[in-house]
Coordinates of C-alpha atoms in Angstrom, one line a residue:
Chain A
M663 CA 121.4 138.4 111.7
K664 CA 118.5 139.6 109.2
M665 CA 118.8 137.3 106.5
K666 CA 118.4 134.2 108.6
K667 CA 115.1 135.9 110.2
N668 CA 114.0 135.8 106.6
L669 CA 115.0 132.8 106.1
F670 CA 112.9 131.8 108.9
G671 CA 110.4 133.9 107.9
Q672 CA 110.2 132.5 104.5
S673 CA 110.3 129.4 105.6
S674 CA 107.4 129.8 108.1
D675 CA 105.3 131.6 105.0
F676 CA 106.2 128.3 102.6
L677 CA 104.9 125.9 106.2
Q678 CA 101.5 127.8 106.7
N679 CA 100.3 128.5 103.3
N680 CA 101.0 124.4 102.1
L681 CA 100.4 123.1 105.4
V682 CA 98.1 120.9 104.2
P683 CA 100.0 119.4 101.7
I684 CA 102.3 118.5 103.4
M685 CA 100.8 117.4 105.7
F686 CA 99.1 114.5 103.1
I687 CA 102.5 113.8 102.0
I688 CA 103.9 113.0 105.3
I689 CA 100.8 110.4 106.3
C690 CA 101.1 109.0 102.0
I691 CA 104.8 108.3 103.2
I692 CA 104.5 106.8 106.7
C693 CA 101.4 104.9 105.1
Y694 CA 103.2 103.6 102.0
P695 CA 105.6 100.9 103.6
L696 CA 102.8 100.0 105.8
A697 CA 100.2 99.1 103.1
G698 CA 103.0 97.3 101.6
F699 CA 101.6 97.4 97.8
S700 CA 104.0 97.0 94.6
P701 CA 104.9 100.7 92.8
S702 CA 103.5 99.7 89.7
Y703 CA 99.5 99.0 91.8
L704 CA 99.6 102.2 93.5
L705 CA 100.4 103.9 90.5
N706 CA 98.2 101.9 88.4
E707 CA 95.2 103.1 90.9
I708 CA 97.0 106.9 91.2
V709 CA 96.4 107.3 87.5
T710 CA 93.4 105.5 87.2
R711 CA 91.6 108.1 89.8
M712 CA 93.6 111.1 87.8
G713 CA 91.8 110.6 84.6
R714 CA 88.5 109.3 86.7
N715 CA 88.2 113.2 88.8
I716 CA 90.9 115.5 87.3
F717 CA 88.2 116.9 85.1
L718 CA 85.5 117.0 88.0
I719 CA 87.9 119.0 90.4
L720 CA 89.3 121.5 87.1
S721 CA 85.5 122.3 87.2
L722 CA 85.6 124.3 91.1
L723 CA 88.1 126.8 89.3
I724 CA 85.9 129.2 87.6
P725 CA 83.8 129.9 90.9
I726 CA 86.7 130.4 92.9
M727 CA 88.3 133.0 90.7
A728 CA 85.2 135.0 90.0
G729 CA 85.4 134.9 94.3
M730 CA 82.3 132.8 94.8
G731 CA 84.3 129.8 96.8
L732 CA 84.3 126.3 96.6
N733 CA 81.8 125.7 94.3
F734 CA 79.2 123.0 96.3
G735 CA 76.8 123.9 93.9
M736 CA 79.0 121.4 91.4
T737 CA 76.4 118.6 92.2
L738 CA 73.9 120.2 90.5
G739 CA 76.0 119.5 87.4
A740 CA 77.2 116.2 88.6
M741 CA 72.7 115.0 88.3
A742 CA 72.6 117.1 85.1
G743 CA 75.4 114.2 83.8
Q744 CA 73.6 111.3 85.7
I745 CA 69.8 112.3 83.8
A746 CA 71.6 112.5 80.6
L747 CA 72.9 109.6 81.1
I748 CA 70.0 107.9 82.4
F749 CA 68.9 108.9 78.6
V750 CA 71.6 107.8 76.8
T751 CA 71.1 104.3 78.4
D752 CA 67.5 104.1 77.7
W753 CA 68.1 105.3 73.8
Q754 CA 71.3 102.6 73.8
I755 CA 73.5 104.6 72.1
W756 CA 77.1 103.1 73.1
G757 CA 80.7 104.2 73.3
I758 CA 82.2 107.5 72.9
P759 CA 79.0 108.4 71.0
G760 CA 77.2 107.3 73.7
V761 CA 79.3 109.6 75.9
V762 CA 79.7 112.6 73.6
L763 CA 74.9 112.6 73.0
A764 CA 75.7 112.4 76.9
M765 CA 77.8 115.5 76.9
L766 CA 75.8 117.6 75.1
L767 CA 72.2 116.0 76.8
S768 CA 74.0 117.7 80.0
I769 CA 74.5 120.7 78.7
P770 CA 70.8 122.4 78.6
F771 CA 69.8 120.6 82.5
S772 CA 73.4 122.1 83.6
V773 CA 72.6 125.9 82.3
L774 CA 69.4 125.9 83.8
L775 CA 70.3 124.6 87.0
G776 CA 73.4 126.8 86.7
M777 CA 71.7 129.7 86.3
M778 CA 69.3 129.3 88.8
C779 CA 72.4 128.8 91.6
G780 CA 73.9 131.3 90.2
K781 CA 70.8 134.2 90.5
L782 CA 70.1 132.8 94.1
M783 CA 73.7 132.8 95.1
N784 CA 73.7 136.8 93.8
M785 CA 71.1 136.9 96.2
A786 CA 73.5 135.8 99.0
K787 CA 76.6 137.3 98.4
G788 CA 79.4 136.2 100.7
R789 CA 77.7 133.2 101.9
E790 CA 77.8 130.8 98.5
M791 CA 79.0 127.9 99.8
I792 CA 76.1 127.4 102.2
L793 CA 73.5 128.5 99.7
G794 CA 75.5 126.0 97.3
Y795 CA 76.1 123.2 99.9
M796 CA 71.8 123.9 100.7
M797 CA 71.2 123.7 97.5
N798 CA 72.6 120.3 96.8
Y799 CA 69.3 119.0 98.8
F800 CA 66.7 121.0 97.1
V801 CA 67.8 119.8 93.9
G802 CA 68.6 116.8 95.0
G803 CA 65.0 116.3 96.0
L804 CA 63.6 117.5 92.2
Y805 CA 66.2 115.4 90.9
Q806 CA 64.8 112.2 92.5
L807 CA 61.3 113.0 91.8
V808 CA 62.3 113.4 88.1
V809 CA 64.0 110.1 87.9
L810 CA 61.5 107.9 90.7
F811 CA 58.5 109.5 89.3
I812 CA 58.5 111.5 86.2
M813 CA 60.4 109.1 84.3
G814 CA 58.0 106.7 82.9
P815 CA 55.0 108.1 82.8
I816 CA 55.8 111.7 82.1
I817 CA 59.4 111.5 80.2
P818 CA 59.1 107.7 78.0
I819 CA 61.7 105.6 79.1
K820 CA 61.4 102.3 76.8
H821 CA 64.0 100.2 78.3
A822 CA 62.8 97.3 81.4
S823 CA 66.4 96.9 82.3
I824 CA 66.3 100.6 83.5
R825 CA 62.9 100.9 84.8
L826 CA 61.5 100.1 88.1
P827 CA 59.3 96.6 88.0
R828 CA 56.5 99.0 88.8
G829 CA 56.5 100.2 85.5
Y830 CA 57.5 103.9 86.2
G831 CA 61.1 105.6 87.8
I832 CA 64.5 104.7 87.3
R833 CA 66.2 101.4 89.5
T834 CA 68.5 101.9 92.2
T835 CA 71.7 101.3 90.1
V836 CA 72.2 102.6 86.1
N837 CA 74.3 100.0 84.5
L838 CA 76.6 101.6 82.1
T839 CA 78.2 98.9 80.3
S840 CA 77.7 100.2 76.6
L841 CA 80.1 103.1 77.9
R842 CA 82.7 101.3 80.2
Q843 CA 85.3 102.8 79.9
C844 CA 84.8 103.6 76.4
L845 CA 87.3 106.7 76.6
D846 CA 89.6 105.1 79.1
N847 CA 90.7 102.2 76.5
E848 CA 90.4 104.4 73.6
F849 CA 94.4 104.6 72.5
A850 CA 95.6 103.6 75.9
I851 CA 99.0 102.9 76.9
L852 CA 100.4 100.1 79.2
Y853 CA 103.4 100.5 80.7
K854 CA 104.7 98.0 82.8
G855 CA 101.5 97.2 84.4
V856 CA 100.4 101.3 84.4
K857 CA 97.3 101.4 82.4
I858 CA 97.6 105.3 80.7
P859 CA 94.3 106.5 79.7
V860 CA 95.6 108.5 76.8
L861 CA 92.4 110.4 75.0
T862 CA 90.5 110.8 78.9
F863 CA 94.4 112.6 79.5
I864 CA 93.9 114.7 76.2
I865 CA 90.6 115.9 77.1
I866 CA 91.5 116.8 80.3
G867 CA 94.5 118.5 78.9
A868 CA 92.1 120.1 76.8
L869 CA 90.0 122.2 79.7
C870 CA 93.2 122.8 81.4
L871 CA 94.9 125.2 78.1
F872 CA 90.4 126.4 78.3
I873 CA 90.9 127.5 81.4
L874 CA 94.2 129.4 80.8
W875 CA 93.1 130.6 77.3
F876 CA 90.0 131.6 79.5
R877 CA 91.6 133.8 81.7
R878 CA 93.5 136.4 79.9
T879 CA 89.6 137.1 77.4
K880 CA 88.2 139.4 78.3
L881 CA 85.4 138.1 80.6
G882 CA 88.0 136.1 82.4
Q883 CA 90.0 139.3 83.8
D884 CA 86.2 141.0 84.5
M885 CA 86.2 137.6 86.6
R886 CA 89.4 137.8 88.2
A887 CA 88.2 141.4 88.8
V888 CA 84.6 141.5 90.3
G889 CA 87.1 138.3 92.3
Q890 CA 89.1 140.7 94.1
D891 CA 86.4 143.4 95.0
M892 CA 83.1 143.5 93.4
E893 CA 82.4 146.9 94.3
V894 CA 85.5 148.1 92.1
A895 CA 84.3 146.2 89.4
R896 CA 81.3 147.8 89.4
A897 CA 82.2 151.1 89.3
A898 CA 85.0 149.9 86.4
G899 CA 81.8 149.0 84.1
I900 CA 81.6 145.1 84.5
K901 CA 78.1 143.6 85.1
V902 CA 79.0 141.5 88.2
E903 CA 76.2 139.6 88.6
R904 CA 75.9 138.9 85.5
T905 CA 79.5 137.4 85.4
R906 CA 79.1 135.7 88.7
I907 CA 76.1 134.0 87.1
I908 CA 78.2 132.9 83.8
A909 CA 81.2 131.5 86.3
I910 CA 78.6 129.5 88.0
I911 CA 76.8 128.4 85.1
M912 CA 80.6 127.2 83.1
S913 CA 81.3 125.3 86.6
T914 CA 78.1 123.2 86.3
V915 CA 78.5 122.7 82.6
F916 CA 81.9 121.0 83.2
A917 CA 80.5 119.2 86.4
G918 CA 77.9 117.2 84.3
F919 CA 80.8 116.7 81.6
G920 CA 83.3 115.8 84.8
Q921 CA 80.8 113.9 86.0
I922 CA 79.8 111.9 82.6
I923 CA 83.7 110.9 82.5
Y924 CA 83.9 109.4 86.4
L925 CA 81.0 107.4 85.7
Q926 CA 81.9 106.2 82.3
N927 CA 84.7 104.4 84.0
I928 CA 82.8 103.4 87.1
G929 CA 80.9 101.6 84.9
N930 CA 77.5 101.9 86.9
F931 CA 76.3 104.5 88.7
P932 CA 73.5 104.4 91.9
T933 CA 70.2 106.5 90.4
C934 CA 69.6 108.3 93.7
T935 CA 73.1 108.5 95.3
A936 CA 75.6 109.2 92.8
H937 CA 76.2 112.7 92.9
T938 CA 75.7 113.1 96.8
Q939 CA 79.6 113.3 97.5
I940 CA 81.0 114.3 94.6
G941 CA 81.0 118.2 95.6
M942 CA 82.8 116.9 99.0
F943 CA 85.6 114.9 97.5
C944 CA 86.1 117.3 94.8
I945 CA 86.5 120.2 96.8
A946 CA 88.4 117.8 99.8
A947 CA 91.0 117.1 96.9
L948 CA 91.4 120.9 95.4
L949 CA 92.2 122.2 99.1
V950 CA 94.8 119.2 100.0
G951 CA 96.3 120.6 96.4
G952 CA 97.4 123.5 98.4
A953 CA 94.3 125.5 97.2
S954 CA 92.3 128.2 99.1
V955 CA 88.5 129.1 99.0
E956 CA 90.0 132.3 97.1
K957 CA 93.1 130.9 95.4
A958 CA 93.4 127.3 93.2
S959 CA 95.6 126.8 90.2
I960 CA 95.8 123.8 87.8
G961 CA 98.6 122.5 89.9
N962 CA 96.5 122.7 93.2
V963 CA 94.2 120.5 91.3
F964 CA 96.8 117.7 90.2
L965 CA 98.6 117.8 93.5
G966 CA 95.3 117.2 94.9
V967 CA 94.5 114.6 93.0
I968 CA 97.4 112.4 93.4
L969 CA 97.8 113.2 97.0
F970 CA 93.8 112.7 98.6
H971 CA 94.0 109.2 96.0
T972 CA 97.0 108.0 97.5
M973 CA 95.6 108.6 100.8
F974 CA 92.8 107.0 99.7
I975 CA 94.3 103.9 97.9
L976 CA 97.0 103.4 101.7
A977 CA 94.8 104.3 104.3
P978 CA 92.5 101.3 104.3
R979 CA 95.2 99.1 104.0
A980 CA 97.3 100.9 106.2
G981 CA 94.8 100.7 109.1
A982 CA 94.5 97.1 108.6
A983 CA 98.1 96.2 108.6
I984 CA 98.6 98.4 111.9
T985 CA 94.7 97.4 114.2
G986 CA 93.8 94.4 112.1
D987 CA 90.5 96.2 111.0
A988 CA 90.9 98.0 107.5
M989 CA 87.8 99.8 108.8
I990 CA 89.9 101.9 110.7
G991 CA 92.0 103.2 107.5
E992 CA 88.4 103.9 106.2
Y993 CA 87.9 106.1 109.6
F994 CA 90.1 107.6 109.0
R995 CA 90.4 108.9 105.5
V996 CA 86.6 110.2 106.3
F997 CA 88.0 111.6 109.4
V998 CA 90.5 113.7 107.1
S999 CA 89.0 114.2 104.4
Y1000 CA 86.0 116.1 106.3
G1001 CA 88.7 117.6 108.5
V1002 CA 90.8 119.0 105.4
I1003 CA 87.9 120.8 103.8
T1004 CA 87.0 122.4 108.1
L1005 CA 90.3 123.1 108.5
A1006 CA 90.6 124.9 105.2
L1007 CA 87.4 126.8 105.9
I1008 CA 88.2 127.9 109.5
M1009 CA 92.2 129.2 107.9
Y1010 CA 90.3 131.0 105.1
E1011 CA 88.4 132.8 108.0
T1012 CA 91.3 133.3 109.8
K1013 CA 93.6 134.8 107.6
K1014 CA 90.6 137.1 106.3
R1015 CA 89.9 138.6 110.0
R1016 CA 93.8 139.4 110.7
A1017 CA 93.8 141.1 107.7
K1018 CA 91.1 143.3 108.6
S1019 CA 92.4 143.6 111.9
Q1020 CA 95.4 144.6 110.3
G1021 CA 93.5 147.2 108.1
G1022 CA 91.4 148.4 110.6
Q1023 CA 95.1 149.2 112.6
L1024 CA 96.9 150.7 109.9
L1025 CA 93.6 153.3 109.5
A1026 CA 93.9 153.8 113.1
Q1027 CA 97.5 154.9 113.4
A1028 CA 97.5 156.3 109.8
Q1029 CA 94.4 158.5 111.6
R1030 CA 96.5 159.1 114.8
E1031 CA 99.5 160.4 112.7
G1032 CA 97.5 162.3 110.9
G1033 CA 95.6 164.0 114.1
V1034 CA 99.3 164.5 116.1
R1035 CA 100.3 166.8 112.8
S1036 CA 96.9 168.9 112.5
Chain B
M1375 CA 76.9 143.3 67.3
K1376 CA 73.9 142.0 68.8
K1377 CA 72.8 140.2 66.0
R1378 CA 75.9 138.7 65.3
Q1379 CA 76.1 137.4 68.6
L1380 CA 72.5 136.0 68.4
L1381 CA 74.0 134.0 64.8
M1382 CA 76.9 132.9 66.8
Q1383 CA 74.9 131.4 69.3
L1384 CA 72.6 130.1 67.2
A1385 CA 75.0 128.5 64.8
A1386 CA 76.8 127.0 68.3
L1387 CA 73.0 125.1 68.8
A1388 CA 72.6 124.1 65.7
V1389 CA 76.2 122.3 65.7
C1390 CA 75.4 120.8 69.0
I1391 CA 72.0 119.5 67.8
A1392 CA 73.6 118.6 64.1
L1393 CA 76.5 116.4 66.6
G1394 CA 74.2 115.2 68.7
A1395 CA 71.9 113.4 65.7
V1396 CA 75.3 112.3 64.2
M1397 CA 76.0 110.6 67.7
M1398 CA 71.9 108.8 68.1
I1399 CA 73.2 107.0 64.4
I1400 CA 76.4 106.2 64.9
G1401 CA 76.5 105.2 67.9
R1402 CA 73.3 103.4 67.9
G1403 CA 74.2 99.8 69.7
H1404 CA 72.4 96.5 68.7
T1405 CA 73.0 93.2 69.7
V1406 CA 73.1 90.7 66.6
Y1407 CA 72.5 87.1 67.3
L1408 CA 73.8 84.7 64.7
D1409 CA 71.5 81.4 64.6
N1410 CA 73.0 78.3 62.7
K1411 CA 69.1 77.0 62.7
T1412 CA 67.0 74.9 59.5
L1413 CA 64.4 77.2 58.1
E1414 CA 61.7 75.1 57.8
D1415 CA 58.6 75.6 54.9
Y1416 CA 59.9 78.8 54.1
Q1417 CA 57.4 79.2 50.8
G1418 CA 57.3 75.5 51.0
Q1419 CA 61.1 75.0 51.1
T1420 CA 63.4 74.3 53.8
Y1421 CA 66.4 75.9 54.1
K1422 CA 69.3 73.7 56.3
A1423 CA 71.5 73.9 59.1
A1424 CA 75.5 74.4 58.0
H1425 CA 77.3 71.9 59.4
K1426 CA 79.9 74.3 60.9
I1427 CA 80.1 78.2 60.3
V1428 CA 83.2 80.1 61.7
V1429 CA 82.5 83.9 62.3
T1430 CA 84.6 86.8 61.9
V1431 CA 84.2 89.9 62.7
D1432 CA 86.7 93.2 62.7
G1433 CA 89.6 90.2 62.3
K1434 CA 88.6 88.4 65.2
E1435 CA 86.9 84.8 65.7
L1436 CA 83.7 85.5 66.9
T1437 CA 82.0 82.1 67.4
K1438 CA 82.3 78.4 65.9
L1439 CA 78.7 77.4 65.2
G1440 CA 76.3 74.3 64.8
P1441 CA 73.7 73.0 63.6
R1442 CA 71.1 74.6 66.5
E1443 CA 73.3 76.8 67.8
R1444 CA 73.4 80.5 67.9
G1445 CA 76.2 83.6 68.8
M1446 CA 75.6 86.9 69.6
S1447 CA 77.9 89.7 68.4
P1448 CA 77.5 93.8 70.2
C1449 CA 77.3 96.4 67.4
I1450 CA 77.4 100.1 67.2
G1451 CA 76.3 101.6 64.5
Q1452 CA 74.0 100.8 61.6
S1453 CA 76.0 98.0 59.5
F1454 CA 77.5 95.0 60.8
K1455 CA 79.9 93.2 59.1
M1456 CA 81.2 89.7 59.4
S1457 CA 83.0 86.8 57.6
L1458 CA 81.2 83.7 57.6
E1459 CA 83.4 80.5 56.8
I1460 CA 80.5 77.7 55.9
T1461 CA 81.7 74.0 56.1
Q1462 CA 78.1 73.0 54.4
E1463 CA 78.8 68.9 55.3
K1464 CA 80.8 66.9 57.1
G1465 CA 84.5 66.6 56.2
G1466 CA 83.7 68.8 53.0
E1467 CA 85.3 72.0 51.8
P1468 CA 84.3 75.2 53.7
E1469 CA 83.3 78.5 51.5
T1470 CA 83.9 82.2 53.0
R1471 CA 81.7 84.9 52.2
V1472 CA 81.8 88.6 53.5
I1473 CA 78.9 89.7 54.4
Q1474 CA 77.4 93.3 55.2
L1475 CA 74.2 93.6 56.9
D1476 CA 72.7 97.3 57.5
L1477 CA 70.7 97.2 61.2
P1478 CA 67.4 98.5 61.2
Y1479 CA 67.5 101.7 63.7
G1480 CA 64.7 100.9 65.9
M1481 CA 65.3 96.8 67.0
D1482 CA 68.1 96.5 69.9
G1483 CA 68.4 92.7 69.2
I1484 CA 68.1 91.2 65.9
I1485 CA 68.1 87.6 65.2
V1486 CA 69.7 86.3 61.8
N1487 CA 69.1 83.6 60.5
L1488 CA 72.6 82.4 58.7
P1489 CA 71.0 79.3 55.9
A1490 CA 68.2 82.2 55.3
L1491 CA 70.5 84.8 54.9
L1492 CA 73.6 82.6 52.9
A1493 CA 70.4 81.3 50.8
G1494 CA 69.8 84.9 49.6
L1495 CA 66.1 85.2 50.9
P1496 CA 64.4 88.0 51.5
E1497 CA 64.9 89.9 54.7
E1498 CA 61.9 89.3 56.6
A1499 CA 62.7 85.7 55.8
W1500 CA 65.9 86.0 57.6
M1501 CA 66.0 88.5 60.7
S1502 CA 63.7 89.3 63.3
E1503 CA 63.6 91.1 66.7
F1504 CA 64.3 89.6 69.4
I1505 CA 62.6 89.9 72.4
P1506 CA 63.7 89.1 75.5
A1507 CA 61.7 86.9 78.1
P1508 CA 59.7 88.5 80.2
E1509 CA 61.3 88.6 83.7
P1510 CA 59.7 86.9 86.5
E1511 CA 57.7 88.8 89.1
E1512 CA 60.6 90.6 90.8
P1513 CA 59.9 91.8 94.4
D1514 CA 60.1 96.2 94.3
E1515 CA 63.2 97.4 94.4
E1516 CA 63.7 100.2 97.7
V1517 CA 62.6 103.3 96.4
P1518 CA 64.6 105.8 98.6
G1519 CA 62.3 108.9 100.4
E1520 CA 60.1 106.0 100.5
G1521 CA 58.8 104.9 104.2
D1522 CA 59.4 107.0 107.5
E1523 CA 63.6 107.8 107.7
F1524 CA 64.2 107.5 111.6
D1525 CA 62.5 103.8 111.0
I1526 CA 59.8 104.0 113.2
G1527 CA 57.5 102.0 111.3
G1528 CA 54.2 102.0 110.9
D1529 CA 51.9 105.3 111.7
L1530 CA 54.8 107.2 112.9
G1531 CA 52.9 106.4 116.7
L1532 CA 49.7 108.5 115.8
D1533 CA 47.4 105.2 116.1
D1534 CA 44.7 107.4 117.6
G1535 CA 45.1 109.9 114.6
L1536 CA 45.5 113.1 116.8
D1537 CA 43.3 112.9 119.5
I1538 CA 44.0 114.4 122.8
G1539 CA 41.7 113.0 124.6
G1540 CA 38.8 114.4 126.7
E1541 CA 35.4 115.6 124.4
M1542 CA 35.0 118.2 122.5

């Protein structure tokens, strides 16, 4: 009887902990036959989107490790990446050297923005996510000022192909033809209609190894300690504020690299809006993979990208098959991506409160028992 | 310890700058335009266009150029290597030549006049910069953030300024 109860309890815990991925697996299983895609087409799309998105999502892991939650401020890194890409396009640096140069150029911008974000987050401990989210709008305005007014008269932009006809500012779309899929096509393998971007996966693999190695370093251990309990970490001599700033800077730099990898795959980007949804979709994908606000792993990133993007591919066609209108599927996927973030935040808050009340109850019980004894 | 850390940081910065400089050189993109066009009156001489030139770049046939025809090839880096199969006259024997050009860093588009190049003339005779024709006047692109967000238009209903009526 006890064994049965344990099994029931275990499966209930498993369901509770993996509710979101299970829900997505079910949605994908239902949508797949309705969409009517061939397995090779679907696999090709998933592999392409994995190469495009995983690096960006991996950039979210370090702030979670440091207890700063989901870094909505990763968008700042994306903006840094875009500024670097504008320069590289203007200077006509093509191919892989162009991507490498863009990554190098994005570092100072990302570090600066990350430092600012980290310092502000230290002033608003416990409210990092909403602060990061609002920072997007604030820095987004600054970014628009730079690309629409400062680029041209103050920062020289030579090429008419990216400059607005009025003589200053960057055009609404920047064409990255000279960089398009240069990473994805290098050493690419075509297997039964599925293109595997080997170099992109090698870069992603390198970042995964870096994250695994970093967790074991002194700084990585410090971040984990800060993530578990800031006061205990401070008492142990860890510079909490500095560690948190480093976590955000690292995340912003990786997000900048990730945005460059993402945009070289797409081949162009809308200057003022390319970064706006990146944070939201990356966070949604990570949560779909079973991560939470306080715990995430590399496995969650991979599972999340596969499930979230499988739904992205299948939902419009399945929507069209069911209702005759592809937009229904589109609405559905938007609803699900934002819904999953909401659900994760509610679950996190509920768990936190439950743990707090359980702690309180245990304390009260201990006090009562202590009172009876005395 | 701090000195060592500073040195490490400076070394990392130097590596990044050096890597960036190398990328700027090896990644500089150019578009090379190859013209099979008669060069007239260069120092009193005329260099006639060949009957047919087959241009091969990186082992792939890029284009076949007849007289007054132009081919185009993108090129990354500062050097451009091509193989030319030249047939001077109709029915004549083709002659193959491999040519490597050093491209100037500052030019995006470079026009190479093949008859002048093949005649061994100095660089200014066969190389010139491609300057794209000025674009026709385009209507201004819509710039985000301009105008009111709610698309009310005009002066947001403040026709009369902030006059609230009455006399002061």
